[in-house]
PDB file of C-alpha atoms in Angstrom:
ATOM      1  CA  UNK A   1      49.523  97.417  41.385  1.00 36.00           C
ATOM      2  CA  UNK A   2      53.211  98.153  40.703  1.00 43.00           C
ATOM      3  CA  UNK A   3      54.356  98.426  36.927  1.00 42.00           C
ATOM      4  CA  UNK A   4      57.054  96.163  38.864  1.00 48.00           C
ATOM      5  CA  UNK A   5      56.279  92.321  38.773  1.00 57.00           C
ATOM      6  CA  UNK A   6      57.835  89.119  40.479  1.00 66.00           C
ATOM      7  CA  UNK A   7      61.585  89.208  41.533  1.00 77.00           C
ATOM      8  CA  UNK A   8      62.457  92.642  39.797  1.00 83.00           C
ATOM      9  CA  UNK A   9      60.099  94.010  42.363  1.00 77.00           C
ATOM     10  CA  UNK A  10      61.407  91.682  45.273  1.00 82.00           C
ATOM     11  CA  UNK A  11      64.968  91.685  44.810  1.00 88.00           C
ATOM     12  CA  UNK A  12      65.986  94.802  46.474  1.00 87.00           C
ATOM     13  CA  UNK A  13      63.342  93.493  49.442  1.00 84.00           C
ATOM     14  CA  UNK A  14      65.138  89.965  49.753  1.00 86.00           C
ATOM     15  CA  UNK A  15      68.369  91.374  49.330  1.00 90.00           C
ATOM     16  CA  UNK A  16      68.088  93.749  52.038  1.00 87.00           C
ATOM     17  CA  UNK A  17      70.602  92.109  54.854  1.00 90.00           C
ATOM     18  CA  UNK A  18      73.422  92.479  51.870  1.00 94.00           C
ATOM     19  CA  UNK A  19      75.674  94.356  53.034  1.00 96.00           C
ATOM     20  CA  UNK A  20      77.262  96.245  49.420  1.00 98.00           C
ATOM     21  CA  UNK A  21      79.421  98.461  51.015  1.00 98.00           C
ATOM     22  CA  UNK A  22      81.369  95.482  51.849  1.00 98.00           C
ATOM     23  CA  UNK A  23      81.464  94.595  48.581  1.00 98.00           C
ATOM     24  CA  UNK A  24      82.441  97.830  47.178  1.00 98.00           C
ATOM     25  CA  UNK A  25      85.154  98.042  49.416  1.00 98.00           C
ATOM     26  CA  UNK A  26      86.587  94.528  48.487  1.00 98.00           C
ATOM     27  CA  UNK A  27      86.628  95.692  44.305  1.00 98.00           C
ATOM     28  CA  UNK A  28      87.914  99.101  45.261  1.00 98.00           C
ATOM     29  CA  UNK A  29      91.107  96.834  47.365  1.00 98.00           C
ATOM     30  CA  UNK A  30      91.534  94.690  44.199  1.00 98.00           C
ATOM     31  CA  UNK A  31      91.549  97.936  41.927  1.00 98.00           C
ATOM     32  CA  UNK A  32      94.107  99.387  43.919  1.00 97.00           C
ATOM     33  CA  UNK A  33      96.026  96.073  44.120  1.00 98.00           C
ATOM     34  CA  UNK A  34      96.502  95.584  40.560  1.00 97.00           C
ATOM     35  CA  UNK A  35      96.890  99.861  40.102  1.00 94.00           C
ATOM     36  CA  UNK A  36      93.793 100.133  38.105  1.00 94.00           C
ATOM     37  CA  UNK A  37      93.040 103.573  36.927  1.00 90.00           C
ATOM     38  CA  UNK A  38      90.594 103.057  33.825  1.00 90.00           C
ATOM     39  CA  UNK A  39      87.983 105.177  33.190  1.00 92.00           C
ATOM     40  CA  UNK A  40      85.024 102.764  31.797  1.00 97.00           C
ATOM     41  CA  UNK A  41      83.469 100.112  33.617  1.00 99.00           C
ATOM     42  CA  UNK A  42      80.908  97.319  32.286  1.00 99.00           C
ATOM     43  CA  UNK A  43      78.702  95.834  35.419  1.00 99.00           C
ATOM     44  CA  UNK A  44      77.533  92.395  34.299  1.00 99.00           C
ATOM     45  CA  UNK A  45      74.087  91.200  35.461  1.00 98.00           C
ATOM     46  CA  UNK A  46      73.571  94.242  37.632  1.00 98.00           C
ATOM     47  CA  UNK A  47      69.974  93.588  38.858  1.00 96.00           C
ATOM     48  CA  UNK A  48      68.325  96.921  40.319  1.00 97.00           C
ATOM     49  CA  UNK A  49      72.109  98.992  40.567  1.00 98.00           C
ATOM     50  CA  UNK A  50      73.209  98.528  43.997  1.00 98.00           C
ATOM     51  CA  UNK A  51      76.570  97.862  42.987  1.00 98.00           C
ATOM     52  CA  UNK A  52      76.603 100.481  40.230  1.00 98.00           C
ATOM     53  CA  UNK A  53      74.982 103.311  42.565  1.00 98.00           C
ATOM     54  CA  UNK A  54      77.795 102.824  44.761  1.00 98.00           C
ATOM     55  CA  UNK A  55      80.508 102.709  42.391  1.00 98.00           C
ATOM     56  CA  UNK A  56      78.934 105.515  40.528  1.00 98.00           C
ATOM     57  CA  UNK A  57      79.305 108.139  44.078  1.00 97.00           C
ATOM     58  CA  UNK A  58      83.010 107.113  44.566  1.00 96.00           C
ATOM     59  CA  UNK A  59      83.346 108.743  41.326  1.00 96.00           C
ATOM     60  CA  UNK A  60      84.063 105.577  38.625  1.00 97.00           C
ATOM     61  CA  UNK A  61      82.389 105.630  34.823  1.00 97.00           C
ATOM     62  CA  UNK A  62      80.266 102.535  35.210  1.00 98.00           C
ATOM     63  CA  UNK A  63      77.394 101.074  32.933  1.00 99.00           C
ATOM     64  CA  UNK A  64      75.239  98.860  33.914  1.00 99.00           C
ATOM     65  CA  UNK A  65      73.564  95.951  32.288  1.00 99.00           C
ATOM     66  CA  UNK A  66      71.171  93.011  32.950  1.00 97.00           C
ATOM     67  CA  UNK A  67      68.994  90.821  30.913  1.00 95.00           C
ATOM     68  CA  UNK A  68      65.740  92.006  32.953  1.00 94.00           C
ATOM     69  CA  UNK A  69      64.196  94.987  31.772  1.00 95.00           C
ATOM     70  CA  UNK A  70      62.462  95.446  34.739  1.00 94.00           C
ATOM     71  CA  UNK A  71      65.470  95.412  37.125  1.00 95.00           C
ATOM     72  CA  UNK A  72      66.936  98.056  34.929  1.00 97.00           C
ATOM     73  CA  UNK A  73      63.733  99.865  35.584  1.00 96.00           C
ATOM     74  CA  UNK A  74      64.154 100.207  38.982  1.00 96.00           C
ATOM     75  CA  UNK A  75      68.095 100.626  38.442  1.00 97.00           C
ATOM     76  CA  UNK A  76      66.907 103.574  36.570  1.00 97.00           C
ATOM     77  CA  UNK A  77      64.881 105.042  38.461  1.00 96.00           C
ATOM     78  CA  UNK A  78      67.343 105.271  41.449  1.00 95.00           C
ATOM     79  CA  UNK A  79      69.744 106.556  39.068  1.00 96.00           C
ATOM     80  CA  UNK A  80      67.313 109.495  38.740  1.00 96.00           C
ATOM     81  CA  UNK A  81      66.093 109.956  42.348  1.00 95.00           C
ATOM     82  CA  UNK A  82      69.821 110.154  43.045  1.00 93.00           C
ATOM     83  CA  UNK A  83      70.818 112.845  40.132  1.00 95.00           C
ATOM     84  CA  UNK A  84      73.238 110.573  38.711  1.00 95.00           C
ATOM     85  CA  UNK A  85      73.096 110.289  34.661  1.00 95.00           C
ATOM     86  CA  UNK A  86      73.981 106.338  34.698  1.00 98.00           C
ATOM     87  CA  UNK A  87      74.073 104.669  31.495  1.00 98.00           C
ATOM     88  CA  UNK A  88      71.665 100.661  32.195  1.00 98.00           C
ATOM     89  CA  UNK A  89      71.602  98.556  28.941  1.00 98.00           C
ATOM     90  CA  UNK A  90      69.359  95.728  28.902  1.00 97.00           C
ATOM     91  CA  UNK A  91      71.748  92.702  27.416  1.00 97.00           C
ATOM     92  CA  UNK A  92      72.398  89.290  28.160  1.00 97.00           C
ATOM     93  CA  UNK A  93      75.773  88.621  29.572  1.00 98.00           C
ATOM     94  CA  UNK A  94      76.167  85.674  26.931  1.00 98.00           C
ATOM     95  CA  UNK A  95      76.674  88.157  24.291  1.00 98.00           C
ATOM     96  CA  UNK A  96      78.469  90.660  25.811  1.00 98.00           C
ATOM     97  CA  UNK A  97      78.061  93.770  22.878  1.00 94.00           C
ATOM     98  CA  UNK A  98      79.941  97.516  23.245  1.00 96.00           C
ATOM     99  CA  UNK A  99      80.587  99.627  20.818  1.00 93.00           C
ATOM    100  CA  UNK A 100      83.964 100.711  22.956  1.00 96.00           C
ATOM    101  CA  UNK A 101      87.019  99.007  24.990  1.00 98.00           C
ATOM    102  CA  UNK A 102      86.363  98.968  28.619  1.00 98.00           C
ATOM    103  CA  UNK A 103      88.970  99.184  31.699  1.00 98.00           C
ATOM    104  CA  UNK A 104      87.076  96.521  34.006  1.00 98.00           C
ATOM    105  CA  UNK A 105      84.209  94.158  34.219  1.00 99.00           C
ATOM    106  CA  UNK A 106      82.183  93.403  36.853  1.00 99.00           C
ATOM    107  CA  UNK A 107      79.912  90.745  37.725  1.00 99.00           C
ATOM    108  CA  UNK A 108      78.565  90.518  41.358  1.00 98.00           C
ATOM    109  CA  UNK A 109      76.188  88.361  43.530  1.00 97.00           C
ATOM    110  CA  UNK A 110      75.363  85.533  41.248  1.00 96.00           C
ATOM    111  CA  UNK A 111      75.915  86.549  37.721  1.00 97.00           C
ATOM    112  CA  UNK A 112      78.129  83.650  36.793  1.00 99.00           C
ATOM    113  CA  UNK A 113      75.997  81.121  38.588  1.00 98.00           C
ATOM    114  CA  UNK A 114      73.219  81.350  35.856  1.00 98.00           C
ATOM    115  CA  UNK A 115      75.105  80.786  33.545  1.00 98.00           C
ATOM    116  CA  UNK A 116      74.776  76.726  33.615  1.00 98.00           C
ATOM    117  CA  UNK A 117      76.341  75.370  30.370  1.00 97.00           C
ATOM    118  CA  UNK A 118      80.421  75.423  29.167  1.00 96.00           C
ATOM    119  CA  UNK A 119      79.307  76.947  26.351  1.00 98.00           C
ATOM    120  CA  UNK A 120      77.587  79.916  27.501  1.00 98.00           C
ATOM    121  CA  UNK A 121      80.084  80.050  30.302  1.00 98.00           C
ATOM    122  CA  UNK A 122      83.079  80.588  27.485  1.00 98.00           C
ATOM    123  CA  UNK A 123      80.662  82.912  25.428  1.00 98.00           C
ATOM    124  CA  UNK A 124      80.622  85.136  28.356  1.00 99.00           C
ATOM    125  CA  UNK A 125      84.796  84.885  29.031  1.00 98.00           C
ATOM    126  CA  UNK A 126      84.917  85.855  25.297  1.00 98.00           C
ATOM    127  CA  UNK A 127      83.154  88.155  25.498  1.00 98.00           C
ATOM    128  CA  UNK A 128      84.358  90.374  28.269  1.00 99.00           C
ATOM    129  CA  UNK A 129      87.932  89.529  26.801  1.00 99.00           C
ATOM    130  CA  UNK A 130      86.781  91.308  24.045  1.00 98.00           C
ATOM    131  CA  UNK A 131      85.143  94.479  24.899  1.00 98.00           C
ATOM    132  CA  UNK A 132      88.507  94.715  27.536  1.00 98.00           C
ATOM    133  CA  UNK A 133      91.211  96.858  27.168  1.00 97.00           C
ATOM    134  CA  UNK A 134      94.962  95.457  27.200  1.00 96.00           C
ATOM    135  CA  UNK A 135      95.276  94.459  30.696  1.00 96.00           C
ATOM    136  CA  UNK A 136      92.038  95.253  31.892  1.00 98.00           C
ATOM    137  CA  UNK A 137      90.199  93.481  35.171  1.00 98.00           C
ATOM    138  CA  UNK A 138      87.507  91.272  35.139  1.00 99.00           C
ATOM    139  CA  UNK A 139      86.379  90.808  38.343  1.00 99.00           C
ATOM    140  CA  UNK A 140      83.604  88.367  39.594  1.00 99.00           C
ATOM    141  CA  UNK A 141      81.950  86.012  42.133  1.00 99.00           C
ATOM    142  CA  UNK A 142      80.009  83.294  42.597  1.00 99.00           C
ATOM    143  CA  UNK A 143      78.251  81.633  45.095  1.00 99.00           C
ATOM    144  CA  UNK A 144      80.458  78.816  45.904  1.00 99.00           C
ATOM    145  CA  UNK A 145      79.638  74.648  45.154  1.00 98.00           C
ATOM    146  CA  UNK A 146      79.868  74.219  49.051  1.00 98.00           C
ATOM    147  CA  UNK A 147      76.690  76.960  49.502  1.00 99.00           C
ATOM    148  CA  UNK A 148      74.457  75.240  46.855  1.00 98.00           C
ATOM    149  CA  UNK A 149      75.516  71.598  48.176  1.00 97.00           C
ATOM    150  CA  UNK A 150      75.047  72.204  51.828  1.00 97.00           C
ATOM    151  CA  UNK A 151      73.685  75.639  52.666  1.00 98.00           C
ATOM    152  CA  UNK A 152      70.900  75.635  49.791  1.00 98.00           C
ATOM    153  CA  UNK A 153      70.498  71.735  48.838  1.00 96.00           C
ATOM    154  CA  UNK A 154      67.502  70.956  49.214  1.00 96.00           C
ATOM    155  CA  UNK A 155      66.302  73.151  51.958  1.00 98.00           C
ATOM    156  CA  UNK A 156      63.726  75.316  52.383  1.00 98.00           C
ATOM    157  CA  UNK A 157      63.494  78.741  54.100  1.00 97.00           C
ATOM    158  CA  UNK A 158      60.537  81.152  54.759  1.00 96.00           C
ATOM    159  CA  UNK A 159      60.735  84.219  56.563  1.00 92.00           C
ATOM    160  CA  UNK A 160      57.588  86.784  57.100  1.00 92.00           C
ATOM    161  CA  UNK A 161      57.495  90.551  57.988  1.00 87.00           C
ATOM    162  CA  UNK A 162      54.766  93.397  57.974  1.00 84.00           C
ATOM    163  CA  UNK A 163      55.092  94.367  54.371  1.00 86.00           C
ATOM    164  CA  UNK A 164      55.833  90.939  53.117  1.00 88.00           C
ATOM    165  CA  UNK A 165      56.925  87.263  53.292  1.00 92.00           C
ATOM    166  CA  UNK A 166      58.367  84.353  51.404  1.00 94.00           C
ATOM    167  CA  UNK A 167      58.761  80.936  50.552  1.00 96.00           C
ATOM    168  CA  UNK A 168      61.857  79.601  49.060  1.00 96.00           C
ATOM    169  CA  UNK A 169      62.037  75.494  47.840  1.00 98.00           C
ATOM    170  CA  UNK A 170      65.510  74.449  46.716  1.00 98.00           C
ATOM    171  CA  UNK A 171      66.207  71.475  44.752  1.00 98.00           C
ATOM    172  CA  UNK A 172      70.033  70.670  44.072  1.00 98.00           C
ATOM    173  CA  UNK A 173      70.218  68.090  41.450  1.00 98.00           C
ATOM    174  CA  UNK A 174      74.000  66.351  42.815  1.00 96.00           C
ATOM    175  CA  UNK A 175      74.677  65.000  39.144  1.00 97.00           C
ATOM    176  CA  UNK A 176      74.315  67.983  37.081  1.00 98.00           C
ATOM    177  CA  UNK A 177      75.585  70.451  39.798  1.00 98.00           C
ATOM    178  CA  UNK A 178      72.232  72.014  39.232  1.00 98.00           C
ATOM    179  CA  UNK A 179      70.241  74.067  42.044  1.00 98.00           C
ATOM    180  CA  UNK A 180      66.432  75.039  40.840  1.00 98.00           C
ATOM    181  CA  UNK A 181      64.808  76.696  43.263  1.00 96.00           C
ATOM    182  CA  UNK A 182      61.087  78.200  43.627  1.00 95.00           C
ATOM    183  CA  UNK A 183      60.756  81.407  45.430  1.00 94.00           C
ATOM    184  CA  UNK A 184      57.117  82.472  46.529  1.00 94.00           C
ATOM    185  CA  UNK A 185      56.613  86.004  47.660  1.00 92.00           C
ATOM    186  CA  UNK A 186      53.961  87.752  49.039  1.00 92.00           C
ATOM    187  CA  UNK A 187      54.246  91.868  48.753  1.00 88.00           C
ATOM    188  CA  UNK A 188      51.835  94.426  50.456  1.00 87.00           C
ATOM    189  CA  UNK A 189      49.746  96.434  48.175  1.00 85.00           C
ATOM    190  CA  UNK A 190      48.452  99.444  48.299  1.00 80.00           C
ATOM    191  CA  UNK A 191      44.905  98.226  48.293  1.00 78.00           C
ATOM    192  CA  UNK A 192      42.678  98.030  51.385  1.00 77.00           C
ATOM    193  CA  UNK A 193      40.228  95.122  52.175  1.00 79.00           C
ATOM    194  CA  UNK A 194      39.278  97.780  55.110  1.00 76.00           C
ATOM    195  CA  UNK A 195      41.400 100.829  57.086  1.00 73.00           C
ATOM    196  CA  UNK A 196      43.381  98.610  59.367  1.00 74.00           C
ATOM    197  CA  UNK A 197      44.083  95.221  56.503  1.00 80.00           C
ATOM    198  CA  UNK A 198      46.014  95.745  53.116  1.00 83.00           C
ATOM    199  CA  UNK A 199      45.609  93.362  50.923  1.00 89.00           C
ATOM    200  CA  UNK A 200      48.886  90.988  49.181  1.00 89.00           C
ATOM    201  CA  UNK A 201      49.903  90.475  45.988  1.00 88.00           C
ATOM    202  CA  UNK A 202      51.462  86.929  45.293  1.00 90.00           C
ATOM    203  CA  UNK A 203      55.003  86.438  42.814  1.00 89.00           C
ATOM    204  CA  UNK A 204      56.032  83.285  41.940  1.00 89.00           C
ATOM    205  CA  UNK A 205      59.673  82.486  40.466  1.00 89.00           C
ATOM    206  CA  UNK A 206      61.773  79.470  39.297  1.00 92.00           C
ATOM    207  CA  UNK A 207      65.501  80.231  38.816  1.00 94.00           C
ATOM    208  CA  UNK A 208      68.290  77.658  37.860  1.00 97.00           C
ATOM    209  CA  UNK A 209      71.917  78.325  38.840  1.00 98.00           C
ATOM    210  CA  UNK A 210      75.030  75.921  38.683  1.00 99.00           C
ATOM    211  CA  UNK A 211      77.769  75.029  41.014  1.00 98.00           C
ATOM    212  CA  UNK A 212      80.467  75.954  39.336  1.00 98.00           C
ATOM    213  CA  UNK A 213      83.783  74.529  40.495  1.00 98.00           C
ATOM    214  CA  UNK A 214      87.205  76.667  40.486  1.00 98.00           C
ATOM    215  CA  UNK A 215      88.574  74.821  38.434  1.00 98.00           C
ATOM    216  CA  UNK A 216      85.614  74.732  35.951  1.00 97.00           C
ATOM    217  CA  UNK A 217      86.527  78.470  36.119  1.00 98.00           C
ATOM    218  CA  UNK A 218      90.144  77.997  35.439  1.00 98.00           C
ATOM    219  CA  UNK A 219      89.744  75.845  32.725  1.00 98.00           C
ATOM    220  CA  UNK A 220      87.262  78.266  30.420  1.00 97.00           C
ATOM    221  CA  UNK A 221      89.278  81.418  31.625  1.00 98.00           C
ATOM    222  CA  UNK A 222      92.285  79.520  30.146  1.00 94.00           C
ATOM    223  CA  UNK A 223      94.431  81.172  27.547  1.00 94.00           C
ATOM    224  CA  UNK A 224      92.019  84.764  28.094  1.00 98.00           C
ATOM    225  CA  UNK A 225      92.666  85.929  31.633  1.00 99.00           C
ATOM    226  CA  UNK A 226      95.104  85.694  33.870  1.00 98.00           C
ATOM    227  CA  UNK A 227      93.959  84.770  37.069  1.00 99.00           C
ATOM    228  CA  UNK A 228      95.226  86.918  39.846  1.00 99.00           C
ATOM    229  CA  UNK A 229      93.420  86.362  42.970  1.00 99.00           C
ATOM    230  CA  UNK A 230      90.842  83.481  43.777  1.00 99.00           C
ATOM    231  CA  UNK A 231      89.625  84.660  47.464  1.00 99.00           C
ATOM    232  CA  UNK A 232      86.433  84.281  49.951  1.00 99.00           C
ATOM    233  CA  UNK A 233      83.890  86.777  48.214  1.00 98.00           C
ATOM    234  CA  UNK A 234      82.187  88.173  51.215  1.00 97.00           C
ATOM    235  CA  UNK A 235      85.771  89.237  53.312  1.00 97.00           C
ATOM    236  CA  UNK A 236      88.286  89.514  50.543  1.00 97.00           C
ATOM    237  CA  UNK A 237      90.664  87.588  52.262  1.00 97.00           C
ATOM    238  CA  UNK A 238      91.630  83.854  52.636  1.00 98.00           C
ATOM    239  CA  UNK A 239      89.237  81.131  50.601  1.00 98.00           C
ATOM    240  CA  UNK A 240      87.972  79.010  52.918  1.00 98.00           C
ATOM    241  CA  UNK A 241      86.452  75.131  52.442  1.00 97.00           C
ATOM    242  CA  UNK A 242      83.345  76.344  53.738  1.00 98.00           C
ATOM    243  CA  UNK A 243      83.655  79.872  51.836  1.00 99.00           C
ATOM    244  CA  UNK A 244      79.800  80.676  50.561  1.00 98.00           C
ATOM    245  CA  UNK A 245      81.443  83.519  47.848  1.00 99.00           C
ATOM    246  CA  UNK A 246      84.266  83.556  45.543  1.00 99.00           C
ATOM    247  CA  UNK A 247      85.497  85.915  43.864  1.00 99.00           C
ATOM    248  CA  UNK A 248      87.636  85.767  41.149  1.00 99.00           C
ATOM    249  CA  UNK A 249      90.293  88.733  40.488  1.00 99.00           C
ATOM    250  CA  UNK A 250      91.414  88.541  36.547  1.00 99.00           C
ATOM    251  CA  UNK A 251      93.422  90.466  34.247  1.00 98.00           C
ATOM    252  CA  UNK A 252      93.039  90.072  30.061  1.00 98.00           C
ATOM    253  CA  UNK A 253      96.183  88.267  28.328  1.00 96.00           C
TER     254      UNK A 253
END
């Protein structure tokens, strides 16, 4: 069995059709929008390094962090499989702690969205207002309230392939803004029930995100950050009504 359990060991497996290099290409536009040329960058909530690995070969200074020890296990050990000495430090965005001032912060693909109360939603604006430099980006996304009200709602998707398959229940809650949803996922072993059939091992995961509005996200960004671009997160151009990403392009005040 893999020292790997339950979505660490899925993510990079349901995340698959992402396509990064889109995304890295987007940040990398904003950077040389606003003229950034820091040195230090602080990835929020940066699962197994996809982001970071990329950003990392284009020649930036980023750390990564993420509450899950075991995505930063995996982040790790694609660091080394690469050669790349990448510094992952397992912290939860909601108390954002570095000994130095950054240039920019990232968050990417979700971060934001698990964060489901005002309060820790400000702790984590603090936060990366603090550990900024003068001027410094914050740059983020989230998965927009029109993708959790009518993409995700309460539907259910399942999708199965040779080395694995899943289930995934959503359950959008239209009063609290709250999606819950249940992911089931079957992964192929490396144990044998003969030569020809491998045998499965079965993950189970609940996550909780919110539907955060923009201006929810204006409000708590407030008197910290200037906001400098609010665009569709998966183009980088023009928000849309039926947008599924936003990103948010911000610059400490």
């Amino acid at each position: 069995m893999s020292i790997y359990s339950g979505f660490a060991r899925a993510y990079d497996f349901l995340m698959k059709d992402v396509d990064y290099d889109k995304w890295v290409q987007i940040i990398e536009t904003y950077f040389k929008k606003y003229n950034y040329n820091g040195k230090v960058i602080f990835e929020l909530a940066c699962g197994t390094g996809n982001i970071t690995e990329r950003l990392f070969k284009k020649g930036y200074n980023i750390i990564g962090t993420d509450i899950s020890e075991e995505m930063l296990m995996i982040a790790q050990e694609k660091s080394y499989e690469n050669h790349h000495m990448i510094n992952f430090i397992n912290q939860d965005m909601r108390d954002i702690n570095y000994r130095k001032k950054v240039d920019a912060i990232l968050s990417i693909c979700d971060g934001i969205n698990y964060i489901t109360s005002s309060d820790d939603l400000k702790s984590v604006i603090n936060g990366a207002h603090r550990i900024l430099n003068e001027n410094g980006l914050f740059i983020f996304d989230i998965s927009s309230e029109f993708k959790l009200k009518n993409i995700l709602s309460n539907n259910t998707f399942a999708e199965v392939f040779d080395d694995a398959s899943y289930i995934w229940e959503n359950f959008f809650d239209e009063e609290t803004n709250i999606l819950e949803f249940d992911l089931t996922i079957f992964l192929k072993s490396d144990d044998k029930i003969n030569d020809e059939d491998f045998l499965y091992e079965k993950y189970t995961e609940n996550h909780i995100q919110k539907a955060h509005s923009i201006k929810e996200i204006k409000t708590v960004l407030n008197d910290k950050f200037e906001i400098l671009d609010i665009v569709d997160g998966d183009t980088g151009y023009k928000l849309m009504n039926d947008s599924q990403r936003i990103l948010f392009v911000c610059k400490k005040i």
